[in-house]
XYZ file of C-alpha atoms in Angstrom:
401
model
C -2.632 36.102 54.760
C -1.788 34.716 58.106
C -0.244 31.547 58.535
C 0.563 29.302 62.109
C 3.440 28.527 60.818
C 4.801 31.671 61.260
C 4.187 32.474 64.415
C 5.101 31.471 68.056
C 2.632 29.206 69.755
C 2.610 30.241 73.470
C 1.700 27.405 76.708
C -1.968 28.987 76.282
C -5.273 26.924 74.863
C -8.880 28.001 74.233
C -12.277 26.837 74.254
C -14.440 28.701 71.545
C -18.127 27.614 70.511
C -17.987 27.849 66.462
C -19.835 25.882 64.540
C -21.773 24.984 66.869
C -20.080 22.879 69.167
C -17.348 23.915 71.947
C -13.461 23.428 70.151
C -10.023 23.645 72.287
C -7.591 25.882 70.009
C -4.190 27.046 70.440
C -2.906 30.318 71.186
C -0.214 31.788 68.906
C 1.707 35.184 69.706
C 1.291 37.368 66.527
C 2.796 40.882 65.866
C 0.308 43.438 65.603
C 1.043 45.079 62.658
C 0.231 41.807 60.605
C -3.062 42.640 62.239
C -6.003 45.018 60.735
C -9.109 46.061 62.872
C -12.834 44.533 62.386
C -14.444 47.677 60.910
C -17.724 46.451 61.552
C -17.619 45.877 65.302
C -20.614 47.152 66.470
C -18.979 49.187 69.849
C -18.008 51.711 66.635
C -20.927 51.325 64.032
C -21.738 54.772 64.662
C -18.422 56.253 64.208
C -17.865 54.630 60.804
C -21.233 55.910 59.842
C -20.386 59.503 60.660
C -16.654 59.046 58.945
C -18.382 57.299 56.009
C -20.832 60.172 55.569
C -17.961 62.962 56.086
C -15.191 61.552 53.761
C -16.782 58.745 52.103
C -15.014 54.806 51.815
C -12.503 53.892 55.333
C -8.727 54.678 54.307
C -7.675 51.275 51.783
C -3.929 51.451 53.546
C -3.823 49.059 56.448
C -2.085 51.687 59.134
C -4.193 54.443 57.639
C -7.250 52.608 58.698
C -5.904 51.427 61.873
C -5.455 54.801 63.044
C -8.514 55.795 62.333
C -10.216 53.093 63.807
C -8.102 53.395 66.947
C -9.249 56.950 67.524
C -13.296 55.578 66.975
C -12.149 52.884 69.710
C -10.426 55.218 72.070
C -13.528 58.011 71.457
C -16.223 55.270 72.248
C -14.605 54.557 75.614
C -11.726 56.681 76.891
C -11.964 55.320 80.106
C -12.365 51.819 79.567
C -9.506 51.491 76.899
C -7.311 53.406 79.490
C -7.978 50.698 82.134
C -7.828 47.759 79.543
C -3.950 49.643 78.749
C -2.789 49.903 82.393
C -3.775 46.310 83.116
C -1.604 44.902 80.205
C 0.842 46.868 80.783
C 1.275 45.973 84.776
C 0.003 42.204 84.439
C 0.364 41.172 80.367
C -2.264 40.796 78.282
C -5.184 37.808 80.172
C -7.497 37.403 77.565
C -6.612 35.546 74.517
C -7.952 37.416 70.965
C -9.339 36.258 67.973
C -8.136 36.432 64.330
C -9.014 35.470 60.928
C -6.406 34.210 58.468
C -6.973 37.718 56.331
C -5.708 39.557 59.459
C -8.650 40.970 61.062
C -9.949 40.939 64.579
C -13.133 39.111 65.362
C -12.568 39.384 69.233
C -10.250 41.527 70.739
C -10.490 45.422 69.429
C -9.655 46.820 72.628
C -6.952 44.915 73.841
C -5.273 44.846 70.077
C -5.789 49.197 70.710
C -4.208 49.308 74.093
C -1.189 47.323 72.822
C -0.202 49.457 69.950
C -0.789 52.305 72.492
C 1.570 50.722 74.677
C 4.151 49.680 71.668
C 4.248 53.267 70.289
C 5.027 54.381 73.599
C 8.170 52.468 73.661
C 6.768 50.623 76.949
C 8.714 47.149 75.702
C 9.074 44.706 72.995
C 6.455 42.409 74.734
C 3.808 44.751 73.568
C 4.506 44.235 69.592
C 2.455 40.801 70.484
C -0.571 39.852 70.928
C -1.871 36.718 71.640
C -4.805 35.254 69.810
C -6.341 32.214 68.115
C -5.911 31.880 64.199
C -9.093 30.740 61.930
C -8.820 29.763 58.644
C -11.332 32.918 57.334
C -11.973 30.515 54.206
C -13.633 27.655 56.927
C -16.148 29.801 58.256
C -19.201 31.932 56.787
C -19.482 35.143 57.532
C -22.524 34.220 59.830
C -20.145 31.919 61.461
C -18.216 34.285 62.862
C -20.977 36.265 63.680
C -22.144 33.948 65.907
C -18.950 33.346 67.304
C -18.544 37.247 68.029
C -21.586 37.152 69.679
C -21.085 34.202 71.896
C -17.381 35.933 72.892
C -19.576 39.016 73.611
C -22.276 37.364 75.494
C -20.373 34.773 77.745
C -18.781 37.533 79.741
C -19.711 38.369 83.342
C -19.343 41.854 82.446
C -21.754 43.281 79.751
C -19.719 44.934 76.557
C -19.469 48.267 76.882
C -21.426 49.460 73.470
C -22.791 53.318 73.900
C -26.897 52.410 73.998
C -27.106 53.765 70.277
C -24.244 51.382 68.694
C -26.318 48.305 70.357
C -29.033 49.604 68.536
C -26.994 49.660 65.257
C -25.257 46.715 65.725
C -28.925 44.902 66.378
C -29.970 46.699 63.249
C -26.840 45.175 61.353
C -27.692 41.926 62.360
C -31.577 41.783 62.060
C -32.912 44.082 60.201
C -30.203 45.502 57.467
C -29.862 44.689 53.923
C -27.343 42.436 54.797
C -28.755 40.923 57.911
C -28.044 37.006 59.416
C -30.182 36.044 61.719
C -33.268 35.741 62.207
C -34.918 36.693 65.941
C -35.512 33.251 67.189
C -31.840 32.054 66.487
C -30.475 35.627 67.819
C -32.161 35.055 71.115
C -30.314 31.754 71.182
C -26.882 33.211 70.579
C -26.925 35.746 72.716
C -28.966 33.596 75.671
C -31.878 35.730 75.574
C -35.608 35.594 75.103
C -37.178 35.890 70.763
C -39.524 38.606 72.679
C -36.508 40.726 73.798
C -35.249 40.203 70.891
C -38.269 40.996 69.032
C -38.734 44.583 71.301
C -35.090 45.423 70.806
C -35.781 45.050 66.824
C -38.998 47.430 67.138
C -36.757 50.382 69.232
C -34.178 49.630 65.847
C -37.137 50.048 63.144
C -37.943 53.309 65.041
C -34.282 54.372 64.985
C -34.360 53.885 61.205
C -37.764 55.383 60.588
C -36.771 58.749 63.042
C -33.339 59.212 60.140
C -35.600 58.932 57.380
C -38.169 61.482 58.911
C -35.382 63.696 59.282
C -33.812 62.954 55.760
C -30.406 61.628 57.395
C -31.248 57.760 55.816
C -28.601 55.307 57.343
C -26.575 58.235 59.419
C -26.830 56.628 62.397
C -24.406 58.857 63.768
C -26.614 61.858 64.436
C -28.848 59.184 66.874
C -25.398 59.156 69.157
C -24.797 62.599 68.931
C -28.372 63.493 69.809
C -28.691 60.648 72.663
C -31.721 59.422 70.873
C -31.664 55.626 72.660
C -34.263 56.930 75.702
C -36.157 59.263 73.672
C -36.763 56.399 71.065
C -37.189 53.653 74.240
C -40.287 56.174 75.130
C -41.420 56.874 72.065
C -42.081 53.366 71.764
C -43.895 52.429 74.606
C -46.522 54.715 73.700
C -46.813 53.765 69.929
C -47.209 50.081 71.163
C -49.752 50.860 73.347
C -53.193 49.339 73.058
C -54.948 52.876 73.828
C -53.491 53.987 70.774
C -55.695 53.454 67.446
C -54.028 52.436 64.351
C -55.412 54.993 62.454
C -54.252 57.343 65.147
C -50.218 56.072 64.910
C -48.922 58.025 62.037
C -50.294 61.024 63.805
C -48.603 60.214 67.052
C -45.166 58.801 65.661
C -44.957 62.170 63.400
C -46.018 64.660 66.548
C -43.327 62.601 68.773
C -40.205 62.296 66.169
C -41.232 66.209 65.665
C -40.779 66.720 69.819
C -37.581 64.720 69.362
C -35.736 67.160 67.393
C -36.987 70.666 68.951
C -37.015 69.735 72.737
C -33.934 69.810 75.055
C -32.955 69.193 78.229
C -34.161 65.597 79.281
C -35.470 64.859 76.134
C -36.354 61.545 77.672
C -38.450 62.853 80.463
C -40.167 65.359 78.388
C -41.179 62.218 75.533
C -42.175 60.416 78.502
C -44.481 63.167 79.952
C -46.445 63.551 76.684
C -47.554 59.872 77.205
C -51.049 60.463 78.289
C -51.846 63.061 76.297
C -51.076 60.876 72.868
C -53.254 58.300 73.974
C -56.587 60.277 74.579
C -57.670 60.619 71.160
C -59.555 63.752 72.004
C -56.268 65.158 72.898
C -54.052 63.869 70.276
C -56.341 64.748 67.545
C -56.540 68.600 69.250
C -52.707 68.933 68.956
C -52.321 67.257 65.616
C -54.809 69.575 64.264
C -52.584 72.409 66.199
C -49.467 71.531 64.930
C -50.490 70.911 61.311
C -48.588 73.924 59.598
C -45.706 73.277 62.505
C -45.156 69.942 61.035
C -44.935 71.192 57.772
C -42.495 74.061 58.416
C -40.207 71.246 60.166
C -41.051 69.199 56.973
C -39.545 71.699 55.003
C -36.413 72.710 57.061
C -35.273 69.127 56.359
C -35.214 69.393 52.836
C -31.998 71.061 53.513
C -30.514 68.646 54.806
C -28.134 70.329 57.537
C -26.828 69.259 60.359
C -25.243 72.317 62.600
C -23.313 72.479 66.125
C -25.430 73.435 68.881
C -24.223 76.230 70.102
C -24.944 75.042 73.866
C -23.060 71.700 73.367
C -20.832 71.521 70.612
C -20.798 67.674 70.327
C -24.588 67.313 70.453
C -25.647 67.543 66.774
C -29.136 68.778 66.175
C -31.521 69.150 62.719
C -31.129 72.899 61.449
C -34.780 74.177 62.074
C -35.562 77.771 62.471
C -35.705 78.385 66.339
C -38.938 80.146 65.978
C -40.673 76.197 64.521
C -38.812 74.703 66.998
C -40.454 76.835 69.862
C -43.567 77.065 68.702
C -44.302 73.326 68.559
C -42.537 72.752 72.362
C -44.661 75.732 73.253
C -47.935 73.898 72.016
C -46.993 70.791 73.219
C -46.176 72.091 76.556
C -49.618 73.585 76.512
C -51.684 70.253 75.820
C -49.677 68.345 78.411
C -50.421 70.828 80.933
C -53.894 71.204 80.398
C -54.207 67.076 80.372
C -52.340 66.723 83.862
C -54.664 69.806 85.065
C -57.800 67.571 83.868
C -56.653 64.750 85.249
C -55.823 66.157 88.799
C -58.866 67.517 88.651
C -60.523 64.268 87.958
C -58.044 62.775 90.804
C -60.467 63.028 94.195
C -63.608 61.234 92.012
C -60.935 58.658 91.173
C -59.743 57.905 94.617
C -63.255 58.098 96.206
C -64.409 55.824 93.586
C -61.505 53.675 94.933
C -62.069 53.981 98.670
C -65.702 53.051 97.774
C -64.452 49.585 96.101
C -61.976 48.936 98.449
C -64.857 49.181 101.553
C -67.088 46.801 99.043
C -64.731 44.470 99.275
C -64.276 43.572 103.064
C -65.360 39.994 103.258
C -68.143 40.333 106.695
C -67.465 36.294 107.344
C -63.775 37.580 107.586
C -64.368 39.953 110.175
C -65.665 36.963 112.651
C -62.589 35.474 112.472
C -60.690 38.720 113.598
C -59.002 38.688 116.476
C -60.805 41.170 119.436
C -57.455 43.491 119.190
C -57.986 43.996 115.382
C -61.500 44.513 115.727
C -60.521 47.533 117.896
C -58.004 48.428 115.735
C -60.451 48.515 112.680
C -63.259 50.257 114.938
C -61.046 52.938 115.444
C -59.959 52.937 111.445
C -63.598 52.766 110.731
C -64.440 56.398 113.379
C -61.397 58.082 111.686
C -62.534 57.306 108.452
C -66.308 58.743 108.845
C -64.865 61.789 110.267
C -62.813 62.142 107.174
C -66.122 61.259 104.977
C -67.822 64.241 107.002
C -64.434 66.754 106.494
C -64.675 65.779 103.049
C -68.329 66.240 102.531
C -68.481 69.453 104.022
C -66.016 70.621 101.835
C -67.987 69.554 98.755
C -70.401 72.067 99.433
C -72.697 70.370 97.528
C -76.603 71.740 97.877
């Protein structure tokens, strides 16, 4: 346990909102291997979740565990933690931390990284320190602190730099896990945002969880970073929440989409996005569902496996082990639906914009076109020749007898 008496207050004071309400603290300079990182920040929730399911429970020795979670830091955000490092090290550390009494981080991951970086390097005593408020772990819940992350998070200028996928888990943590604290009104408060952004966010997360269980990889969150999943899911879900969809239609559509998910690549996100309008025309979506039935089920089955490989393409993009020849069949399908749909709907594209013109010509208020000025009535004369010699092109193109 961490005591102030032990350490060196420094000139510096904080304002922190705990509790609440907005307190002044002071700033004590504590040496960092007293100090133990916040395994459940969520910049590295997916990184613990893909160490967790590779060698089971985080190391129990304190440097053990540090190291690891240093590399998980440093992986998330090379860059970043770089440029965090070279400012300390040329100007001193600007930003005051935060630490509980038990010895763990609450604010301050990054900067407590780039100073043992700097300290192992032999770059100067100075860099043994950090500087950071002490809490009393025993005065606050563990919501408390939450919410006090959160605010530390959310008051910057700069957004935190999470990969899209850890805010997803780190949302999921908070809102929708087992051991969740907040409910989305309250969120939305904490992190000065709206309960419907909050409440769209939470959807993307449910779809996040439902897309591991389809694939039999419950709670592995680390396979949606690996695979880039945050746009692909971000489209998926603006077509299940559409209105054109029918509910009895979803299942259909969430199953045919998760499938595309796993076998397409390339701009996965692009090619989700494409298959929009051919999910919501239930003449369509029913077509391919029925076409895909044995598909699905071989894809079905390949999970039961439950592999993950390498793709042999990208070897840190991890992919569900189906048999190439399920994989290609369904993108093959697929591919064939959405191409017939955009040809229908080209095809249906000059009827449309007549239809339009028609509307738009229905609308011109007559009483307006008193009021015109004598230029602009020559100026929609003319508009008004060009256009019937268009109509005429147009028509005698038709053909029609």
């Amino acid at each position: 346990m961490l005591d102030k008496t032990e350490f060196q207050p420094t000139e510096e004071k904080t304002n922190l909102i705990i509790k609440g309400s907005v307190k002044l603290f002071d700033v004590y300079k504590i040496p960092i291997d007293r100090l133990r990182y916040n395994a459940q920040n969520g910049r590295i929730a997916t990184w613990i979740s893909e160490y967790e399911n590779e060698h089971g429970d985080l190391p129990t020795d304190q440097e053990q565990f540090n190291a690891t979670i240093e590399g998980y830091i440093y992986d998330a955000g090379p860059d970043t933690l770089n440029a965090t490092k070279n400012n300390i090290e040329k100007f001193g550390q600007q930003e005051a931390a935060v630490v509980l009494s038990n010895g763990i981080l609450v604010d301050g991951n990054r900067r407590f990284t780039a100073l043992r970086r700097l300290s192992r390097e032999g770059k100067g005593q100075q860099f043994n320190y950090i500087n950071a408020v002490l809490l009393p772990d025993q005065d606050y819940t563990t919501k408390e602190i939450k919410t006090l992350e959160l605010n530390l998070q959310h008051a910057k200028e700069e957004p935190v730099d999470y990969s899209p996928v850890d805010r997803l888990v780190d949302t999921y943590r908070d809102l929708i896990g087992p051991n969740k604290s907040f409910e989305p009104k309250e969120y939305a408060r904490e992190i000065d945002s709206t309960e419907k952004k909050v409440k769209d966010e939470m959807r993307v997360v449910q779809l996040l969880v439902d897309y591991l269980d389809y694939i039999h990889h419950p709670g592995q969150f680390f396979v949606a970073r690996q695979q880039k999943l945050d746009g692909p899911l971000r489209e998926v879900d603006k077509i299940l929440k559409s209105r054109k969809l029918a509910p009895e239609d979803y299942q259909d559509a969430k199953d045919i989409l998760f499938a595309s998910m796993v076998s397409m690549t390339g701009d996965v996100t692009r090619k989700v996005r494409g298959m929009s309008s051919t999910i919501l025309n239930p003449h369509t979506l029913h077509h391919l569902a029925d076409e895909l039935d044995d598909t699905l089920n071989d894809i079905e089955d390949s999970f039961s496996g439950d592999r993950i490989a390498e793709s042999s393409s990208d070897a840190t993009a991890a992919v569900i082990d189906v048999p190439k020849r399920v994989t290609d069949n369904l993108v093959n399908i697929v591919d064939q639906t959405v191409d017939r749909e955009k040809m229908k709907n080209a095809e249906k594209r000059p009827l449309q914009d007549t239809s339009k013109a028609l509307d738009l010509l229905r609308n011109i208020d007559s009483k307006a076109l008193e009021h015109c000025s004598d230029g602009d009535k020559k100026q929609i004369s003319t508009l008004l020749l060009g256009l019937d010699k268009q109509i005429q092109k147009i028509t005698s193109e038709l053909n029609v007898k």
